[in-house]
Short mmCIF file of C-alpha atoms and ligand atoms in Angstrom, two decimals:
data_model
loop_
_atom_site.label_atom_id
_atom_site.label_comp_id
_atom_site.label_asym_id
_atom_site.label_seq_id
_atom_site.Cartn_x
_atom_site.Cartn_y
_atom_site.Cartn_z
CA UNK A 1 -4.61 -21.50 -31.95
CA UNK A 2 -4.49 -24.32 -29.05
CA UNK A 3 -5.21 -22.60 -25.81
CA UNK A 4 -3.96 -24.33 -22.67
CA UNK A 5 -4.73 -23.50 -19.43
CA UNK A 6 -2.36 -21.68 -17.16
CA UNK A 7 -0.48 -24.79 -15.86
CA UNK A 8 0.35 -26.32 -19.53
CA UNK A 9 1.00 -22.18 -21.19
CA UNK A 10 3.12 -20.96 -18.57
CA UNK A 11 4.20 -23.89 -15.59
CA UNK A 12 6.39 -20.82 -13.84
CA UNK A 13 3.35 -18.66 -13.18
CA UNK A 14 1.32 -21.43 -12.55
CA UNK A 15 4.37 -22.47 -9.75
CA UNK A 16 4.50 -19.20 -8.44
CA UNK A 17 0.83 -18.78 -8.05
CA UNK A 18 0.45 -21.89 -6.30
CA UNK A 19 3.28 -21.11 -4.16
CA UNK A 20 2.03 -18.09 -3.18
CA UNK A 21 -1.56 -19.76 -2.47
CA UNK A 22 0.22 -21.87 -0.20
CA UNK A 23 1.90 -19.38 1.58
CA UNK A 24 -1.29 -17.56 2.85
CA UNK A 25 -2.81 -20.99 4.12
CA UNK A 26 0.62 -21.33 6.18
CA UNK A 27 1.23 -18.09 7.70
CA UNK A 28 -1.20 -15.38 9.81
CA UNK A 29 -1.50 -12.52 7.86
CA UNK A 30 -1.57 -9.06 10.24
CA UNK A 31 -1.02 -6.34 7.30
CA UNK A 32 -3.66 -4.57 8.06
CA UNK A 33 -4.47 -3.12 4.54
CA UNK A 34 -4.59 -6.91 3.25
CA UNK A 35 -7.50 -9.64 3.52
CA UNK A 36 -8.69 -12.50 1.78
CA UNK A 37 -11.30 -12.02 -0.20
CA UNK A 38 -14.22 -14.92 -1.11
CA UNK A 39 -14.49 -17.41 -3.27
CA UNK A 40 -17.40 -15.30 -5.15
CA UNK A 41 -15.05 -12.34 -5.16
CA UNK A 42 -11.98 -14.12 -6.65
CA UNK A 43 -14.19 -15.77 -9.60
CA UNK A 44 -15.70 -12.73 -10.22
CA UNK A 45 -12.43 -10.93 -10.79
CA UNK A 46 -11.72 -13.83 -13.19
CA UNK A 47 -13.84 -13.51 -15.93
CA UNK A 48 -13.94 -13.06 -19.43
CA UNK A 49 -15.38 -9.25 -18.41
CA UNK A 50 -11.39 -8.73 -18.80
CA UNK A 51 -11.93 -8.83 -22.16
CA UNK A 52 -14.13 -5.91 -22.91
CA UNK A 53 -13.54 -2.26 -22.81
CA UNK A 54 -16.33 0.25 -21.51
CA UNK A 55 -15.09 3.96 -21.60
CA UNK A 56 -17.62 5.90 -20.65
CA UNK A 57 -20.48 5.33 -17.83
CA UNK A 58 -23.73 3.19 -18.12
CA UNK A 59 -26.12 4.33 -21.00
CA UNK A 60 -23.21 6.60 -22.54
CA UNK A 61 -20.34 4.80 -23.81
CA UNK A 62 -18.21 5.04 -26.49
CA UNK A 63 -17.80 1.12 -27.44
CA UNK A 64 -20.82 -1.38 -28.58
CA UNK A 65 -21.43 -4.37 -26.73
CA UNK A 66 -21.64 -3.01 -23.33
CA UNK A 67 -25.85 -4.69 -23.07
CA UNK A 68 -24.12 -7.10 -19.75
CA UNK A 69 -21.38 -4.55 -18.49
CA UNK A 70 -23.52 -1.49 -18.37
CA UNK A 71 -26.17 -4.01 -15.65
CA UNK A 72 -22.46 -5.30 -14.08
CA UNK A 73 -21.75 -1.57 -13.50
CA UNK A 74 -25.20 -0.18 -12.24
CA UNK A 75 -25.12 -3.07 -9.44
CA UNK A 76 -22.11 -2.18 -8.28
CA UNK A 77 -22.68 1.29 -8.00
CA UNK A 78 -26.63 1.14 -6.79
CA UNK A 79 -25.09 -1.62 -4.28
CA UNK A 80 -22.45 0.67 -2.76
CA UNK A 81 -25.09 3.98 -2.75
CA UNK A 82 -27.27 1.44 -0.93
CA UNK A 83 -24.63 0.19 1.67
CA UNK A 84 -22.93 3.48 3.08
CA UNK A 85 -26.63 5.71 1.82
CA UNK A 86 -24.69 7.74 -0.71
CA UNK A 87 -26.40 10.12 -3.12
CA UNK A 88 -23.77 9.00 -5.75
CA UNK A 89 -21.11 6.54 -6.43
CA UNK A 90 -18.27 6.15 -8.96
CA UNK A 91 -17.35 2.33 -8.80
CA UNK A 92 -14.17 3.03 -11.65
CA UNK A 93 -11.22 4.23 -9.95
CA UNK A 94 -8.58 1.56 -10.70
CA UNK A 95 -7.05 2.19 -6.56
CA UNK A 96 -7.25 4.46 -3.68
CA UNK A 97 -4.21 6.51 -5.26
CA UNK A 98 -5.98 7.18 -9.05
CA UNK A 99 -8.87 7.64 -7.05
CA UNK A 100 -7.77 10.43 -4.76
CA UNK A 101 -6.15 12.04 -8.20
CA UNK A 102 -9.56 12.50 -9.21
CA UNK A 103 -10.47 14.16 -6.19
CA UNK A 104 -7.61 16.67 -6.84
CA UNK A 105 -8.89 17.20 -10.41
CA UNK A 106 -12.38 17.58 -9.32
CA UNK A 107 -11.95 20.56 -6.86
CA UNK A 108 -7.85 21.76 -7.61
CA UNK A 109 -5.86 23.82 -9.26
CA UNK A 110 -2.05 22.92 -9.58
CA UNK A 111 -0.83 25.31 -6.90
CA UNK A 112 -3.75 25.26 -4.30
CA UNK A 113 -3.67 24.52 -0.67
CA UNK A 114 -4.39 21.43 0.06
CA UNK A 115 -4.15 20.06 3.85
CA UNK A 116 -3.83 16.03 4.83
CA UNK A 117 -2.67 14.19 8.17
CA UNK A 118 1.72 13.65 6.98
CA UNK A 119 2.63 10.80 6.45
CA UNK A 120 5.12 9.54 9.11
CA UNK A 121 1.99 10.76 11.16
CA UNK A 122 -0.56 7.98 9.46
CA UNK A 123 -1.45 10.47 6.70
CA UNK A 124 -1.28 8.29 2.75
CA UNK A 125 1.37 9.57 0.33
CA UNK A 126 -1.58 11.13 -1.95
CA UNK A 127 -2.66 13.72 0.82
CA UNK A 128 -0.02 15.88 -0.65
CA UNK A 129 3.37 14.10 0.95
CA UNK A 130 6.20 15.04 -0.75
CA UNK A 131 7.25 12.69 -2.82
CA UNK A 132 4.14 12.40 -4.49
CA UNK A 133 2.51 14.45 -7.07
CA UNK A 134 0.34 15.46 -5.00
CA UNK A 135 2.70 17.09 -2.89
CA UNK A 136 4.50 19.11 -5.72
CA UNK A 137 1.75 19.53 -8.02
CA UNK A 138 0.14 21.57 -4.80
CA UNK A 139 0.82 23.43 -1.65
CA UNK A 140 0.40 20.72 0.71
CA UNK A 141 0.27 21.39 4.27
CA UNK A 142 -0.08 19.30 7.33
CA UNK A 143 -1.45 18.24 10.70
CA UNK A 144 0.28 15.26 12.38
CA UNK A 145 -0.75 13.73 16.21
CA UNK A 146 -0.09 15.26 20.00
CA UNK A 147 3.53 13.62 20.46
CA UNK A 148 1.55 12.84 23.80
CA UNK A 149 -1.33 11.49 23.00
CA UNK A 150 -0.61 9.79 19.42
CA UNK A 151 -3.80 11.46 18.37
CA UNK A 152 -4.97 13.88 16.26
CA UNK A 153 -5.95 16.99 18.11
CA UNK A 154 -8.52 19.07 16.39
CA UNK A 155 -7.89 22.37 18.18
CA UNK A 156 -4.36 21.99 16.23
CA UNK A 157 -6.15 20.73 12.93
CA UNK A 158 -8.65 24.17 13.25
CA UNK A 159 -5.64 26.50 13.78
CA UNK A 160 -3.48 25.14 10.71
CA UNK A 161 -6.59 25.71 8.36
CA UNK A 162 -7.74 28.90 9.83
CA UNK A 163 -3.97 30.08 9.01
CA UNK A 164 -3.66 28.14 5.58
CA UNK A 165 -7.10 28.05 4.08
CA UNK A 166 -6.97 24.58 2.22
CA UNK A 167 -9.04 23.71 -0.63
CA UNK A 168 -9.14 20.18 0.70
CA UNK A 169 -9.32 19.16 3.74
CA UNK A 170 -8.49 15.25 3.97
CA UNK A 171 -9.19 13.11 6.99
CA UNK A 172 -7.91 9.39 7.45
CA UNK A 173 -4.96 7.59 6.56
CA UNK A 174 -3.24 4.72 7.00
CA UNK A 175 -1.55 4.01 10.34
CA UNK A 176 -4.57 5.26 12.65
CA UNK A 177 -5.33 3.33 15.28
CA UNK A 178 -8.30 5.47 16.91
CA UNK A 179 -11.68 6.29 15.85
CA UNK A 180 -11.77 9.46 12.94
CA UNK A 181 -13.81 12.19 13.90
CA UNK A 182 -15.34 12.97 10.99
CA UNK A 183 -17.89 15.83 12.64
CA UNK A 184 -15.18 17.42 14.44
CA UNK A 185 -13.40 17.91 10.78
CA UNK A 186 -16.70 18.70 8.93
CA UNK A 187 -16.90 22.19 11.10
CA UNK A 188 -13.70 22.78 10.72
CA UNK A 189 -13.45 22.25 6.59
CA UNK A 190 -16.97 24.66 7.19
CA UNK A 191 -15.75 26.81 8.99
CA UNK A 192 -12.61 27.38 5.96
CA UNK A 193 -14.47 26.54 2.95
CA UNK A 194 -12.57 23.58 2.60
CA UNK A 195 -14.33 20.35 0.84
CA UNK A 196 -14.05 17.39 3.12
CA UNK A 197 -12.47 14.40 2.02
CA UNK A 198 -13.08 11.33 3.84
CA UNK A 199 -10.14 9.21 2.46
CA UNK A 200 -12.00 5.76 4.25
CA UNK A 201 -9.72 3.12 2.56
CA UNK A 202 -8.73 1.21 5.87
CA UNK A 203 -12.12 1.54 7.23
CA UNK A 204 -14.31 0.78 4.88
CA UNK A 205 -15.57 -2.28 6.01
CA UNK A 206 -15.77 -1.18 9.24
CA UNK A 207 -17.58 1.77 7.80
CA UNK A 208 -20.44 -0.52 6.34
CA UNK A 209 -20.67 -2.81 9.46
CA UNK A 210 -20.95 -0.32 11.43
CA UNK A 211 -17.73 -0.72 13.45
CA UNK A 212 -16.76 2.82 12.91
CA UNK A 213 -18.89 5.67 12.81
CA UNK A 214 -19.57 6.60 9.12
CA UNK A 215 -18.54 9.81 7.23
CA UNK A 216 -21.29 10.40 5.46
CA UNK A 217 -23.48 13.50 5.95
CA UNK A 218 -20.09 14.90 7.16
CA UNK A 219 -17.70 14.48 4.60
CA UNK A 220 -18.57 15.78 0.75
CA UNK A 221 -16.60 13.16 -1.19
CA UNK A 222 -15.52 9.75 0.18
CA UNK A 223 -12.51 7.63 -1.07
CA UNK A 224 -11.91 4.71 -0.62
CA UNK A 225 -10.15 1.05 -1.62
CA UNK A 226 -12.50 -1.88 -2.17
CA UNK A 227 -9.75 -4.26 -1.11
CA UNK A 228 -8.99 -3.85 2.92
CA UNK A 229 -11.81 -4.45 5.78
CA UNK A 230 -14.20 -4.21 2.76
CA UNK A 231 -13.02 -7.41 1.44
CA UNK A 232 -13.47 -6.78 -1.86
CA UNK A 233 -11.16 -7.04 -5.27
CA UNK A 234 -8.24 -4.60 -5.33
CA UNK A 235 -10.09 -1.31 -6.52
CA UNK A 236 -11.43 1.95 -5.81
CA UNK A 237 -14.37 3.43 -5.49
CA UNK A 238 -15.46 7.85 -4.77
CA UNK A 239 -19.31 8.72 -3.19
CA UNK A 240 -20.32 12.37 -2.82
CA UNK A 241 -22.91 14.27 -2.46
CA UNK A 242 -25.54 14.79 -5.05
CA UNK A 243 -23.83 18.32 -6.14
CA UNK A 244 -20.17 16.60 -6.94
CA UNK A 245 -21.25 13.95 -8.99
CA UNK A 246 -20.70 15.40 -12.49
CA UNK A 247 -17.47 16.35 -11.32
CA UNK A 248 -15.98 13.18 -9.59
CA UNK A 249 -17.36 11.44 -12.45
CA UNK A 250 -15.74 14.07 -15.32
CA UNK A 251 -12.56 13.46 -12.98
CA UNK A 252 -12.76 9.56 -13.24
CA UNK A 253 -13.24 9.49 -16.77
CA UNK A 254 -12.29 11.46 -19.17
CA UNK A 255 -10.06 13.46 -16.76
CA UNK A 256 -7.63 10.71 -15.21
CA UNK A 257 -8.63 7.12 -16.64
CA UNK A 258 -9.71 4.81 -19.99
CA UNK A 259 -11.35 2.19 -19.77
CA UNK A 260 -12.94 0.75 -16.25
CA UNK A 261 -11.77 -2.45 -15.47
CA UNK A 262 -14.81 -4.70 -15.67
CA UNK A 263 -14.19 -7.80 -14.07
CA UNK A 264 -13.04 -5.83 -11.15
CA UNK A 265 -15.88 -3.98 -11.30
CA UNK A 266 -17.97 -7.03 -11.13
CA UNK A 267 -16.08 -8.76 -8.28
CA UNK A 268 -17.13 -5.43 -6.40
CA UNK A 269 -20.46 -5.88 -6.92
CA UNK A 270 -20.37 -8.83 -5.32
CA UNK A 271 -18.27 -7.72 -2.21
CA UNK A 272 -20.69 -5.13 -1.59
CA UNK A 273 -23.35 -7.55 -1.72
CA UNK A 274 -22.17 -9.63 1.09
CA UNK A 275 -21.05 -6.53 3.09
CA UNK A 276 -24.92 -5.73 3.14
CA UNK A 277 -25.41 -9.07 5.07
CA UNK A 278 -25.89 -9.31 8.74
CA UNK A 279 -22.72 -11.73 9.00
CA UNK A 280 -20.72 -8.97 7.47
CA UNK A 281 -21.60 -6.69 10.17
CA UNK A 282 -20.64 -9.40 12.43
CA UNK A 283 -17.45 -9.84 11.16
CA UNK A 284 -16.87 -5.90 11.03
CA UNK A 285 -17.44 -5.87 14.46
CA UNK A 286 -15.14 -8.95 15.26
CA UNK A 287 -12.43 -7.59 14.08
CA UNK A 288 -12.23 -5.01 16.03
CA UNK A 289 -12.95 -6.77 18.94
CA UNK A 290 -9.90 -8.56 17.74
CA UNK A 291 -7.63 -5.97 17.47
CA UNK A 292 -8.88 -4.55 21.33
CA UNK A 293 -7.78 -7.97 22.19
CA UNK A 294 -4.53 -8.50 20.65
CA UNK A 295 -3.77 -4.81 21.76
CA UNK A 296 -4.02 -5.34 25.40
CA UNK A 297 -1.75 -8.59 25.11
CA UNK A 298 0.76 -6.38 23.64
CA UNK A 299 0.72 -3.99 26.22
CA UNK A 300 0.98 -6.94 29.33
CA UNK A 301 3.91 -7.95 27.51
CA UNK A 302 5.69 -4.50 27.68
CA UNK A 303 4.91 -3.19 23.94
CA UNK A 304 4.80 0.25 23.34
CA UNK A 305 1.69 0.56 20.96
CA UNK A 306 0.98 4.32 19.55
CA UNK A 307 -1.51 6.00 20.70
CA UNK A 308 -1.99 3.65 23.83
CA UNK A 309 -4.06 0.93 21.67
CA UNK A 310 -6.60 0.71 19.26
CA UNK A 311 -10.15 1.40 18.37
CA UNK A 312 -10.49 -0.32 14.80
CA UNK A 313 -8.10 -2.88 12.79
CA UNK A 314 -4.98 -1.59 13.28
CA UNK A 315 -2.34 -1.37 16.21
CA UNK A 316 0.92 0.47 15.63
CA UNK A 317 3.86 -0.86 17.53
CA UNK A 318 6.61 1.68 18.51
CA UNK A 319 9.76 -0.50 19.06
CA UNK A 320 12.16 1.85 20.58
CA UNK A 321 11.73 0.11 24.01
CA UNK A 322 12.47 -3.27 22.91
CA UNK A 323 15.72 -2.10 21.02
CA UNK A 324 14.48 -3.33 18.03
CA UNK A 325 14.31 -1.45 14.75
CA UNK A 326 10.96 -2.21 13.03
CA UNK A 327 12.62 -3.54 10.03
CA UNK A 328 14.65 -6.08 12.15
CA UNK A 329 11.23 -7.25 13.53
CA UNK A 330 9.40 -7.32 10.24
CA UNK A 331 11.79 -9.48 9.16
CA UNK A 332 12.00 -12.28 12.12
CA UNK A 333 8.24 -12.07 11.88
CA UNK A 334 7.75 -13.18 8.29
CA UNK A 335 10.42 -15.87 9.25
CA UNK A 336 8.03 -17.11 12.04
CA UNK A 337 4.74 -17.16 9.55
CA UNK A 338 4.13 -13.82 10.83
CA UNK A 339 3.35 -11.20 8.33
CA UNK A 340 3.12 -7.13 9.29
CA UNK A 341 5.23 -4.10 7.99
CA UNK A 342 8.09 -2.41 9.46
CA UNK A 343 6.17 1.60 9.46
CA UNK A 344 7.58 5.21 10.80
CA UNK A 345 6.04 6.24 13.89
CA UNK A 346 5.26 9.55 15.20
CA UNK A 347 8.13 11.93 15.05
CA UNK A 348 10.17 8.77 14.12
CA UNK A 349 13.59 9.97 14.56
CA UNK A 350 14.94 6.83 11.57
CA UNK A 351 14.71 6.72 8.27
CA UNK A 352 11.14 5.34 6.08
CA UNK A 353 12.88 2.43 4.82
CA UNK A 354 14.20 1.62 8.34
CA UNK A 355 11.87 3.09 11.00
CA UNK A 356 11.14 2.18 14.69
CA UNK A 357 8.00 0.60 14.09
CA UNK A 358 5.73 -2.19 12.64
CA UNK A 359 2.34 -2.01 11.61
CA UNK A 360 -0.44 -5.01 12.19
CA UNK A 361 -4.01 -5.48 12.07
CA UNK A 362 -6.70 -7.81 12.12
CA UNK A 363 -8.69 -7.97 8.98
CA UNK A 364 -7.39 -11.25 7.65
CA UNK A 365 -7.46 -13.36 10.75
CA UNK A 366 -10.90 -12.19 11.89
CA UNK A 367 -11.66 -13.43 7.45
CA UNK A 368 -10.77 -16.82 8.94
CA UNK A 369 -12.28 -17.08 12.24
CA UNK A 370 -9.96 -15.81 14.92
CA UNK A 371 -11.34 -14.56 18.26
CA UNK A 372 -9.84 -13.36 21.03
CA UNK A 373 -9.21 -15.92 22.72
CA UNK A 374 -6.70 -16.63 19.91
CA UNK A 375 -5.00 -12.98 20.14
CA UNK A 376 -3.63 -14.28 23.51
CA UNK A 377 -1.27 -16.88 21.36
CA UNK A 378 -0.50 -14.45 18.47
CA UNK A 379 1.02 -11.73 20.70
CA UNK A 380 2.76 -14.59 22.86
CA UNK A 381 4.40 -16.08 19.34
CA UNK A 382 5.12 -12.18 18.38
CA UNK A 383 6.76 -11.53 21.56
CA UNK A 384 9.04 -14.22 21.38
CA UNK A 385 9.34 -13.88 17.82
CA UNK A 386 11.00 -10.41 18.24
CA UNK A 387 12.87 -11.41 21.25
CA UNK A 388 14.69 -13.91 19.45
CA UNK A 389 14.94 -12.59 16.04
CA UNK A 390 18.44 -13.94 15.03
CA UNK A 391 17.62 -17.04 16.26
CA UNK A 392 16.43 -19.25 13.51
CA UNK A 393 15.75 -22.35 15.54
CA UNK A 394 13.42 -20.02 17.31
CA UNK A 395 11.68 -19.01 14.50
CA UNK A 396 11.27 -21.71 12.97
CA UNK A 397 9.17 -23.79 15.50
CA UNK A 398 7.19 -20.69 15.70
CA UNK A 399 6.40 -21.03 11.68
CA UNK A 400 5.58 -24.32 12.61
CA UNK A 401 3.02 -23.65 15.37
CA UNK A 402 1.62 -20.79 13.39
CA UNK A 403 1.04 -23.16 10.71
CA UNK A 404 -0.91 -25.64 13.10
CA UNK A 405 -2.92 -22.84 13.79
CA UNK A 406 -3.73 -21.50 10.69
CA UNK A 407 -4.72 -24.84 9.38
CA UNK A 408 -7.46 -25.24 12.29
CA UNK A 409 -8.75 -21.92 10.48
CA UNK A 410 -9.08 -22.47 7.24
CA UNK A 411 -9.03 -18.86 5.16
CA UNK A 412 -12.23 -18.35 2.87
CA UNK A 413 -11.24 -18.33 -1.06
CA UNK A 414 -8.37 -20.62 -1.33
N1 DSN B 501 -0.66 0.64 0.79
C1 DSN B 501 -1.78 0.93 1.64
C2 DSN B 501 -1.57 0.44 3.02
O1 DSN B 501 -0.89 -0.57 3.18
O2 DSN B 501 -2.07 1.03 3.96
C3 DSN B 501 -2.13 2.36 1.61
O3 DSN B 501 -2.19 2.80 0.31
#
């Protein structure tokens, strides 16, 4: 059989692909949950280790052939034990969602309380929101933030689980701009017998630069994506404590999952090999300098940011103010090379699919060199952006200038 490469078997892909390279090179990428990941990373993820199948953990699997995967796995996983000083780590989740599943089959019972941050608050659709499974499969109930404040206020958190006496007791989320307390929610999941669940997926690299205080030796199990500040392949990964490792891993695999997959696995390896480096921790650090930076410029130029700022990657903008809905500005964003989500706020009084808000961070420009002193330009083009968002001239010249920029800042991996 003749065996082209992509171009020559499929030119459509190949287009699409290539388009879609392009378009990160031209446009400044604030989704906070996205990044770009290295050029190590991306060949790692594609390798002929998509080939083989691996059920099973190293030393105990149930296919031959696994004398190079079973070393690709036991790096990965001795790599991330080593990083955030884990007794154990399960490097085979396939995302954050199958990998918080796991955690549910670990520890629950279909009908148990289980308590998460909701979701319109920052909380993540698997800490038992409604529409998810976990949110019908269990009794899900919730803390959300001080309408006041836009934080999360513990005394609140402690009251709800005295009354409701959760198995699980998640912390983190999505849309949080402010440090996570994780002590002040280990004594209160102590004080209810709940197991804490650090869900870190945001974080992560933060996490293991240092940028954010970590969870561990507070939380029992720890969740999180490979993909965001980590900069690592899209994946998942659960660490726990010495005593929940038979069960997170009996969760993985058989419980939830077949076969790991391996290239992935591999390309994680080598993302949490160079977040072990001292120019990792740099970065971490960066961007949150970053998004301090870009904050404040928001806030001279009469945003309305939740929470009052931001103490990580992540700034949530509440539009009300500007008489904008978020969607609206989402939209004449990504027409000006400017790429966030539209996001509910707190107590949002529209709809998911057309809330008041828009969500942006800082992983992916810090990933190609930004500082602050560029923040001052990217809140200036945002500003105007939304201020003139049926104005396609407008926008357009902004594209243009954003594509200047971004070309004087070359993003690592493409
Ligand atoms: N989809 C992720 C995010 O954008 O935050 C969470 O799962």
């Amino acid at each position: 059989m003749s065996d082209p490469g992509l171009r020559e078997r499929d030119p459509e892909i190949a287009d699409l692909v290539a388009k879609e390279e392009q378009r990160q090179r031209d446009c400044l990428r604030l989704i906070p949950s996205e990044n770009y990941v290295s050029r190590a990373v991306l060949e790692a993820s594609g390798t002929v280790l998509t080939n083989k199948y691996s059920e099973g953990y190293p030393g105990k699997r149930y296919y031959e052939g696994q004398q190079l995967i079973d070393p690709v796995e036991r790096l990965a996983i001795d790599r991330a034990r080593a990083l955030f000083g884990v007794d154990h780590a399960n490097v085979q989740p396939y995302s954050g969602s199958p990998a918080n599943l796991a955690v549910y089959l670990a520890f629950c019972k279909p009908g148990d309380t289980i308590m998460g941050m909701a979701l319109p608050a920052g909380g993540h659709l698997t800490h038992g929101w409604g529409v998810s499974i976990t949110g019908s499969f269990f009794r899900p109930v919730r803390y959300g933030v001080k309408k006041a404040t836009g934080r999360v206020d513990l005394d609140e958190v402690r009251e709800i689980a005295r009354k409701e006496r959760p198995k699980i007791l998640w912390a983190g989320g999505t849309a949080i701009p402010r440090t996570v307390d994780f002590a002040g929610f280990a004594s209160i999941a102590k004080e209810v017998g709940a197991i804490l669940v650090a869900d870190i997926a945001h974080i992560a690299g933060l996490v293991a630069g240092g940028a954010h205080p970590s969870p561990v030796g507070h939380a029992e199990v720890i969740s999180t994506t490979t993909h965001k500040t980590l900069r690592g392949p899209r994946g998942g990964m659960l660490m726990c404590n010495a005593n929940h490792a038979a069960a997170i891993d009996k969760a993985v695999f058989p419980g939830l999952q077949g076969g790991p997959h391996n290239h992935t696995t591999a390309a994680i390896a080598v993302a949490l090999k160079e977040a072990a480096t001292d120019e990792f921790k740099a970065y971490a650090h960066q961007i949150v300098k970053n998004s301090r930076a870009l904050a404040e410029e928001l806030l001279a130029r009469g945003f309305d940011l939740v929470s009052g700022g931001s103490d990580n990657h992540l700034i949530l903008i509440d539009l009300t103010n500007k008489d904008v809905p978020g969607k609206t500005a989402a939209r004449a964003l990504d027409r000006a090379g400017i790429e966030t989500n539209y996001n509910t706020v707190p107590d949002d009084p529209r709809k998911p699919f057309d809330p008041s808000g828009v969500r942006i961070g800082t992983p992916a420009m810090t990933s190609r060199g930004l500082r602050e002193a560029e923040m001052k330009k990217v809140a200036s083009w945002m500003d105007e952006a939304i201020r003139n968002h049926a104005d396609e001239s407008a926008l357009g010249r902004i594209a243009g200038e954003v594509r200047e920029l971004c070309h004087a800042f070359p993003a690592p991996g493409l």
